[in-house]
Coordinates of C-alpha atoms in Angstrom, one line a residue:
M401 CA 77.0 60.0 95.9
S402 CA 76.4 60.2 92.2
D403 CA 76.5 63.7 90.5
Q404 CA 73.5 62.8 88.4
R405 CA 69.8 63.0 89.2
A406 CA 67.1 60.6 88.2
R407 CA 63.4 61.5 87.6
I408 CA 60.6 59.1 88.6
I409 CA 57.1 59.7 87.3
G410 CA 54.5 58.4 89.8
A411 CA 54.7 57.9 93.5
G412 CA 52.6 54.7 93.7
L413 CA 54.1 51.5 95.1
A414 CA 56.5 51.0 92.2
G415 CA 57.7 54.7 92.1
S416 CA 58.0 54.9 95.8
E417 CA 60.1 51.8 96.0
A418 CA 62.2 52.9 93.0
A419 CA 62.9 56.3 94.6
W420 CA 64.0 54.6 97.9
Q421 CA 66.3 52.2 96.2
L422 CA 67.9 55.0 94.2
A423 CA 68.4 57.3 97.1
E424 CA 69.8 54.6 99.3
R425 CA 72.5 54.1 96.7
G426 CA 73.4 57.8 96.7
V427 CA 71.5 59.0 93.6
A428 CA 69.4 62.2 94.0
V429 CA 65.8 61.7 93.0
D430 CA 63.1 64.0 91.7
L431 CA 59.9 62.1 92.4
F432 CA 56.8 63.5 90.6
E433 CA 53.2 62.8 91.7
M434 CA 50.3 64.6 90.1
R435 CA 47.9 63.9 92.9
G436 CA 47.6 67.1 94.9
V437 CA 47.5 69.1 91.7
R438 CA 45.4 66.7 89.5
P439 CA 43.2 64.0 91.1
T440 CA 42.4 60.6 89.7
R441 CA 39.0 58.9 89.7
V442 CA 39.9 56.4 92.4
H443 CA 42.5 57.9 94.7
H444 CA 41.3 59.6 97.9
T445 CA 44.5 61.1 99.3
T446 CA 47.7 62.7 98.1
D447 CA 49.8 60.1 99.9
A448 CA 52.5 58.1 98.2
A449 CA 51.7 54.3 97.7
E450 CA 48.0 54.8 98.4
L451 CA 46.1 51.5 98.0
V452 CA 43.0 51.9 95.9
C453 CA 41.6 48.3 95.9
S454 CA 42.2 45.6 98.5
N455 CA 44.4 46.3 101.5
S456 CA 46.0 42.8 101.3
L457 CA 49.5 42.5 99.9
G458 CA 49.2 38.7 99.6
A459 CA 50.4 35.6 101.5
L460 CA 53.4 35.6 103.7
G461 CA 54.7 32.0 103.9
L462 CA 57.6 30.9 101.8
T463 CA 55.5 28.2 100.2
A464 CA 53.4 31.0 98.6
A465 CA 54.8 32.7 95.5
S466 CA 53.9 36.1 96.9
G467 CA 55.6 35.2 100.2
L468 CA 58.8 34.2 98.4
L469 CA 58.7 37.5 96.5
K470 CA 58.4 39.4 99.8
A471 CA 61.3 37.5 101.2
E472 CA 63.5 38.4 98.2
M473 CA 62.5 42.0 98.5
R474 CA 63.0 42.1 102.3
R475 CA 66.6 40.9 101.8
L476 CA 67.1 43.9 99.4
G477 CA 65.8 46.5 101.9
S478 CA 62.4 47.0 100.4
L479 CA 60.7 50.2 101.6
I480 CA 57.2 48.9 100.7
V481 CA 57.6 45.5 102.5
G482 CA 59.1 47.2 105.6
C483 CA 56.3 49.8 105.9
A484 CA 53.6 47.1 105.2
E485 CA 54.9 44.8 108.0
A486 CA 55.0 47.8 110.4
H487 CA 51.3 48.6 109.7
A488 CA 49.9 45.1 109.4
V489 CA 46.4 44.2 110.5
P490 CA 45.1 40.7 111.2
A491 CA 44.6 38.6 108.0
G492 CA 45.6 35.1 108.7
G493 CA 48.6 34.1 106.7
A494 CA 48.4 37.2 104.5
L495 CA 50.0 40.6 104.8
A496 CA 47.1 43.1 105.0
V497 CA 47.7 46.7 106.2
D498 CA 46.0 49.7 107.7
R499 CA 45.9 51.4 104.3
E500 CA 46.1 55.0 105.7
G501 CA 48.8 54.2 108.2
F502 CA 50.8 52.4 105.5
A503 CA 50.6 55.1 102.9
Q504 CA 51.4 57.8 105.4
A505 CA 54.5 55.9 106.6
V506 CA 55.8 55.5 103.0
T507 CA 55.2 59.2 102.4
A508 CA 57.0 60.2 105.6
R509 CA 60.0 58.0 104.8
L510 CA 60.3 59.5 101.3
E511 CA 59.9 63.1 102.4
A512 CA 62.5 62.6 105.2
H513 CA 65.2 61.2 102.9
P514 CA 67.7 63.9 102.1
L515 CA 68.2 62.7 98.5
I516 CA 64.5 62.6 97.5
T517 CA 62.5 65.6 96.4
L518 CA 58.8 64.9 96.1
H519 CA 57.2 67.2 93.5
R520 CA 53.5 67.8 93.3
G521 CA 52.8 68.2 89.6
E522 CA 52.0 66.5 86.3
V523 CA 54.7 65.3 84.0
T524 CA 53.6 65.5 80.3
D525 CA 56.8 64.6 78.4
L526 CA 59.4 61.8 78.3
A527 CA 62.5 64.0 77.4
S528 CA 65.3 61.8 76.1
D529 CA 68.0 63.6 78.0
V530 CA 66.6 62.9 81.5
P531 CA 67.3 59.6 83.2
T532 CA 63.7 58.5 83.9
I533 CA 61.8 55.7 85.6
L534 CA 58.2 55.6 84.3
A535 CA 55.9 54.4 87.1
S536 CA 52.8 56.5 86.4
G537 CA 50.6 53.5 86.8
P538 CA 47.4 52.4 85.1
L539 CA 45.8 55.8 85.6
T540 CA 48.5 57.7 83.6
S541 CA 47.2 61.1 82.5
E542 CA 46.0 61.8 79.0
A543 CA 49.0 64.1 78.2
L544 CA 51.6 61.6 79.4
S545 CA 49.7 58.8 77.7
A546 CA 49.9 60.6 74.4
A547 CA 53.7 61.1 74.8
L548 CA 54.1 57.5 75.8
Q549 CA 52.0 56.2 72.9
Q550 CA 54.1 58.3 70.5
L551 CA 57.3 56.9 71.9
A552 CA 56.0 53.3 71.8
G553 CA 54.8 53.6 68.3
R554 CA 52.0 51.1 68.9
D555 CA 48.6 51.0 70.7
Y556 CA 48.2 50.3 74.4
L557 CA 46.6 47.3 75.8
F558 CA 43.8 47.8 78.4
F559 CA 42.1 45.9 81.1
H560 CA 39.9 47.1 84.0
D561 CA 40.3 46.9 87.7
A562 CA 37.9 47.8 90.5
A563 CA 37.8 48.9 94.1
A564 CA 35.6 47.1 96.6
P565 CA 33.3 48.9 99.0
I566 CA 34.3 49.7 102.6
V567 CA 31.8 49.7 105.5
T568 CA 31.9 50.9 109.1
L569 CA 31.9 48.2 111.8
E570 CA 29.4 50.1 114.0
S571 CA 26.8 50.0 111.2
L572 CA 26.9 46.1 111.0
D573 CA 24.5 43.8 112.8
L574 CA 26.9 41.6 114.8
S575 CA 24.0 39.4 116.1
V576 CA 23.8 38.1 112.5
I577 CA 27.5 38.4 111.4
F578 CA 30.0 36.1 113.0
R579 CA 33.7 36.3 113.3
A580 CA 35.7 33.3 112.0
G581 CA 38.4 32.3 109.5
R582 CA 38.7 29.1 107.5
E583 CA 41.0 27.4 110.0
G584 CA 43.0 24.8 108.2
L585 CA 41.6 25.8 104.8
A586 CA 43.7 28.0 102.6
R587 CA 42.3 30.0 99.8
K588 CA 42.7 28.5 96.3
G589 CA 46.2 28.7 95.1
Q590 CA 47.6 29.5 98.6
P591 CA 49.5 27.1 100.9
R592 CA 47.9 25.7 104.0
E593 CA 49.8 28.1 106.3
A594 CA 48.0 30.9 104.6
A595 CA 44.7 29.7 106.1
E596 CA 42.7 32.2 108.0
G597 CA 42.9 32.4 111.8
P598 CA 39.8 32.1 114.0
G599 CA 38.9 35.8 114.2
D600 CA 40.4 37.2 111.0
Y601 CA 37.2 37.9 109.1
L602 CA 33.6 38.9 109.7
N603 CA 31.2 36.6 107.9
C604 CA 27.7 37.5 106.6
P605 CA 25.8 34.1 106.3
F606 CA 23.2 33.4 103.6
D607 CA 20.6 30.7 103.5
R608 CA 19.7 29.4 100.1
A609 CA 16.7 31.6 99.4
G610 CA 18.6 34.7 100.5
Y611 CA 21.6 33.8 98.4
E612 CA 19.5 33.2 95.2
A613 CA 17.7 36.5 95.7
F614 CA 20.9 38.4 96.2
V615 CA 22.6 36.8 93.1
A616 CA 19.5 37.6 91.0
A617 CA 19.6 41.3 92.1
L618 CA 23.3 41.5 91.6
A619 CA 23.1 40.0 88.1
A620 CA 20.3 42.4 87.2
G621 CA 21.9 45.5 88.7
E622 CA 22.5 48.6 86.6
N623 CA 26.1 49.2 85.7
A624 CA 27.8 52.6 85.6
T625 CA 28.3 53.8 82.0
L626 CA 31.7 52.9 80.5
H627 CA 32.8 55.0 77.6
H628 CA 35.3 53.0 75.6
P629 CA 35.0 49.5 73.9
E630 CA 38.0 48.3 75.9
D631 CA 36.2 49.3 79.1
H632 CA 34.5 45.9 78.9
V633 CA 37.7 43.8 79.0
F634 CA 38.4 42.4 82.4
F635 CA 41.4 40.6 84.0
E636 CA 40.0 37.2 85.0
S637 CA 41.4 37.3 88.6
C638 CA 39.7 40.6 89.4
L639 CA 36.2 40.3 87.8
P640 CA 33.4 42.5 89.1
A641 CA 31.0 40.6 91.4
E642 CA 28.1 41.2 89.1
V643 CA 30.0 39.7 86.1
L644 CA 30.5 36.6 88.2
A645 CA 26.8 36.6 89.1
R646 CA 25.8 36.6 85.5
R647 CA 28.0 33.6 84.7
G648 CA 25.7 31.3 86.7
R649 CA 23.8 31.0 90.0
D650 CA 26.5 29.2 91.8
T651 CA 29.6 31.0 90.5
L652 CA 29.9 33.3 93.5
R653 CA 29.2 30.5 95.9
Y654 CA 32.2 28.6 94.6
G655 CA 34.2 31.8 94.4
P656 CA 34.4 34.8 96.8
M657 CA 31.2 33.6 98.6
K658 CA 32.3 30.1 99.3
P659 CA 31.2 29.0 102.8
M660 CA 33.7 26.1 103.3
G661 CA 35.4 26.0 106.7
L662 CA 33.2 28.7 108.2
T663 CA 30.9 27.4 110.9
D664 CA 28.1 29.7 112.0
P665 CA 28.0 29.5 115.8
R666 CA 24.2 30.0 115.8
T667 CA 23.6 26.8 113.7
G668 CA 26.8 24.8 114.1
R669 CA 26.9 24.4 110.3
W670 CA 28.4 26.1 107.3
P671 CA 26.1 28.7 105.7
Y672 CA 24.9 28.2 102.2
A673 CA 27.1 31.1 101.2
V674 CA 28.9 34.0 102.9
V675 CA 30.2 37.5 102.2
Q676 CA 33.4 38.0 104.1
L677 CA 34.5 41.4 105.5
R678 CA 38.2 42.0 106.1
Q679 CA 39.6 44.5 108.6
D680 CA 40.8 47.6 106.7
N681 CA 42.4 49.9 109.3
A682 CA 44.4 49.4 112.5
A683 CA 41.5 50.6 114.7
A684 CA 39.3 47.8 113.2
S685 CA 36.5 50.4 112.6
L686 CA 36.4 49.8 108.8
F687 CA 36.0 46.6 106.9
N688 CA 36.2 45.9 103.1
M689 CA 34.0 43.5 101.2
V690 CA 36.3 40.7 100.1
G691 CA 36.0 39.9 96.4
F692 CA 33.3 42.5 95.8
Q693 CA 34.9 44.8 93.3
T694 CA 32.1 46.2 91.2
Q695 CA 31.0 48.6 88.4
L696 CA 27.4 48.9 89.6
K697 CA 26.0 52.4 89.9
W698 CA 26.5 53.7 93.4
G699 CA 22.7 53.7 94.2
E700 CA 22.5 50.1 93.0
Q701 CA 25.4 49.1 95.2
T702 CA 23.7 50.5 98.3
R703 CA 20.4 48.9 97.5
I704 CA 21.8 45.4 96.6
F705 CA 24.6 45.2 99.2
R706 CA 22.2 46.0 102.0
M707 CA 20.5 42.7 101.1
I708 CA 23.5 40.9 102.6
P709 CA 22.6 39.5 106.1
G710 CA 23.8 41.8 108.8
M711 CA 24.3 44.7 106.4
A712 CA 20.8 46.1 106.2
Q713 CA 21.9 49.4 107.8
A714 CA 25.5 49.3 106.4
E715 CA 27.2 52.7 106.2
F716 CA 29.5 52.8 103.2
V717 CA 32.5 55.1 103.6
R718 CA 33.6 54.1 100.1
L719 CA 31.5 52.5 97.3
G720 CA 33.0 50.4 94.6
V721 CA 34.4 52.0 91.4
M722 CA 35.6 50.8 88.1
H723 CA 38.6 52.4 86.4
R724 CA 40.5 51.8 83.2
N725 CA 43.9 50.3 83.8
T726 CA 46.4 50.8 81.1
Y727 CA 49.5 48.7 80.5
L728 CA 52.2 48.5 77.9
A729 CA 52.9 45.8 75.4
S730 CA 56.0 45.3 77.4
P731 CA 57.5 42.3 75.6
A732 CA 57.9 44.4 72.5
L733 CA 59.2 47.4 74.5
L734 CA 61.3 46.4 77.5
T735 CA 64.3 44.2 78.4
P736 CA 64.5 42.1 81.5
T737 CA 66.4 44.9 83.2
L738 CA 63.2 47.0 82.7
Q739 CA 65.0 49.3 80.3
W740 CA 63.3 50.6 77.1
R741 CA 64.8 48.7 74.3
D742 CA 66.1 51.7 72.4
R743 CA 66.4 54.2 75.3
P744 CA 68.6 52.6 78.0
L745 CA 68.1 55.5 80.5
L746 CA 64.3 55.1 80.3
L747 CA 63.0 52.4 82.6
A748 CA 59.5 51.4 83.4
A749 CA 57.9 49.7 86.4
G750 CA 54.7 48.9 88.1
Q751 CA 51.3 47.6 87.1
M752 CA 51.4 49.4 83.7
I753 CA 54.2 47.0 82.5
G754 CA 52.2 43.9 83.1
V755 CA 52.5 42.8 86.7
E756 CA 49.4 42.4 88.8
G757 CA 49.4 43.0 92.5
Y758 CA 50.8 45.5 95.0
I759 CA 53.9 43.6 95.9
D760 CA 54.6 42.6 92.3
S761 CA 54.4 46.3 91.3
A762 CA 56.7 47.3 94.1
A763 CA 59.1 44.5 93.1
T764 CA 59.5 46.0 89.6
G765 CA 60.1 49.4 91.2
L766 CA 62.9 47.8 93.3
I767 CA 64.5 46.3 90.1
A768 CA 64.2 49.6 88.2
G769 CA 65.5 51.7 91.0
R770 CA 68.5 49.6 91.6
N771 CA 69.3 49.3 87.8
M772 CA 69.0 53.1 87.4
A773 CA 71.4 53.5 90.2
R774 CA 73.8 51.1 88.6
L775 CA 73.5 52.9 85.2
L776 CA 74.2 56.3 86.8
T777 CA 77.2 55.1 88.7
G778 CA 78.9 53.4 85.7
R779 CA 77.8 49.8 86.3
A780 CA 75.8 47.4 84.1
P781 CA 72.2 46.9 85.0
L782 CA 71.1 43.5 86.3
A783 CA 68.6 40.9 85.0
W784 CA 67.9 38.9 88.1
P785 CA 68.1 35.1 87.7
R786 CA 65.0 33.3 86.3
D787 CA 64.9 31.0 89.2
T788 CA 64.3 33.9 91.6
M789 CA 60.8 35.4 91.8
L790 CA 62.1 38.8 91.0
G791 CA 63.8 37.5 87.9
A792 CA 60.8 35.4 86.9
L793 CA 58.6 38.5 86.9
S794 CA 61.0 40.7 85.0
H795 CA 61.7 38.1 82.4
Y796 CA 58.0 37.5 82.0
V797 CA 57.1 41.1 81.2
A798 CA 60.0 41.3 78.7
E799 CA 59.7 37.9 77.0
A800 CA 56.1 36.8 77.0
S801 CA 54.2 36.6 73.7
P802 CA 53.1 40.2 72.8
K803 CA 50.0 38.8 71.1
H804 CA 48.7 37.1 74.2
F805 CA 50.3 39.3 76.9
Q806 CA 48.2 39.8 80.1
P807 CA 49.0 41.0 83.6
M808 CA 50.7 38.4 85.7
N809 CA 51.0 37.8 89.5
A810 CA 54.0 36.2 91.0
N811 CA 53.3 32.4 90.7
W812 CA 55.2 29.2 90.8
G813 CA 54.6 28.5 87.1
L814 CA 57.0 31.4 86.2
L815 CA 59.9 29.5 87.7
P816 CA 61.9 26.8 85.9
D817 CA 61.0 23.4 87.1
L818 CA 63.1 21.3 89.4
E819 CA 65.2 18.5 88.2
P820 CA 64.0 15.9 89.1
H821 CA 60.4 17.1 89.3
L822 CA 58.8 16.8 92.7
R823 CA 55.2 15.6 92.6
D824 CA 54.3 16.7 96.1
K825 CA 53.1 20.3 95.8
K826 CA 54.3 21.4 99.3
A827 CA 57.7 19.8 98.9
R828 CA 58.1 21.2 95.4
R829 CA 57.3 24.8 96.6
E830 CA 59.6 24.5 99.5
A831 CA 62.4 23.3 97.2
L832 CA 61.7 26.1 94.6
A833 CA 61.8 28.7 97.4
A834 CA 65.0 27.3 98.8
R835 CA 66.6 27.3 95.4
A836 CA 65.4 30.9 94.7
L837 CA 66.8 32.3 97.9
A838 CA 70.1 30.4 97.4
S839 CA 70.3 31.8 93.8
Q840 CA 69.6 35.3 95.1
V841 CA 72.6 35.0 97.5
A842 CA 75.0 33.8 94.9
F843 CA 73.8 36.4 92.3
A844 CA 73.8 39.3 94.7
A845 CA 77.3 38.5 95.9
A846 CA 78.7 38.3 92.3
A847 CA 76.9 41.6 91.4
G848 CA 78.0 43.5 94.5
E849 CA 74.4 43.9 95.8
P850 CA 74.5 43.2 99.5
L851 CA 71.6 41.5 101.1
I852 CA 70.0 42.0 104.5
A853 CA 69.4 38.8 106.5
T854 CA 65.9 39.4 107.9
D855 CA 63.9 36.6 106.4
P856 CA 63.3 33.1 107.9
V857 CA 65.9 31.5 105.7
A858 CA 69.4 32.4 106.8
I859 CA 71.8 33.9 104.3

């Protein structure tokens, strides 16, 4: 056990994972979370690792970039992946969770660890004499933001994210809504094995007239007031539904409302468009509206979303919200080990450093936690190989162009290409995954970082 303590600011996915990795390596951790003392605009509980948007943690298969990242993390004893898999709900080839059960499990594991002390309180400084992992997330408080901006010596970059509404199952008209998945059809950018199963989603079917009326109402809906110029900058992969509606009549029908592969049993045909609802809790009593993050006023949301077939009497337990997400100009500030360039005992992790997605955020927490443990036990920190997904993400946030830096999900384009290049997409992804896992084995052995053989590819 190390005689030093580390401080972690923020008990989100990244901070929770970092705390676990540190404590499992014998380093005592003071984990600070301001929720419980100071709430945020989008969180509803004081649990660690609360999910505020979707309840999906991405695809599982090794031919999906997110699936490869999970496999690498699973081998390294990830708390987040383990708790997610223990609280999974049906979602085809994706890992979706009962959000409350998942967050409660993470919180319980952290509170039960003898080397982790969970403090409820706001941190407002970045004292240079305290080994610190900054994982305060995109909703960093104003006081800490001011301290961070002073340390960075440059402006933040901003983008916005949104949480989709959640409805109760009992309020839905199941004589109109049908249960089905796009069997054999994966979502864009996902491998075929990530296709939905036959009963994974509830589908609200539109005919053409109903769809066009809905899109017109959505495009004309009144937005909540946003107070900063940067509040109107959105990350392309998480655009509000009304923004998509304003881009053109068919934009939603070729996006989150695409009907392909979904046969309505009443007609024997695909609808003109659909809104899909995904199970949000283990009891299957709550469902979230897939792809319907929004910044509409709450009254407008209720009015417009009740135009969706089968949702005329929908009971909304959570309406959509927009919130400002803040991230660092990380390429100018961080190294691939996630250390601050001129403060080696200050590390940063999570969405605020420029990764997008739950698992991606947790992955950076895993890297930061392990590296802090190495630093405090007299060993050099690690920059994981670029041909692993962990390494690809950490190198991206440290080495991308600061001028054009935007949040990034795990994706195959981050990995070095194969030599020779394989034209077949499935074969190429399988080969990239095999290479990544083999590289992880060799690197971990050389670095003295033991792996756990729990993924489908044997170590």
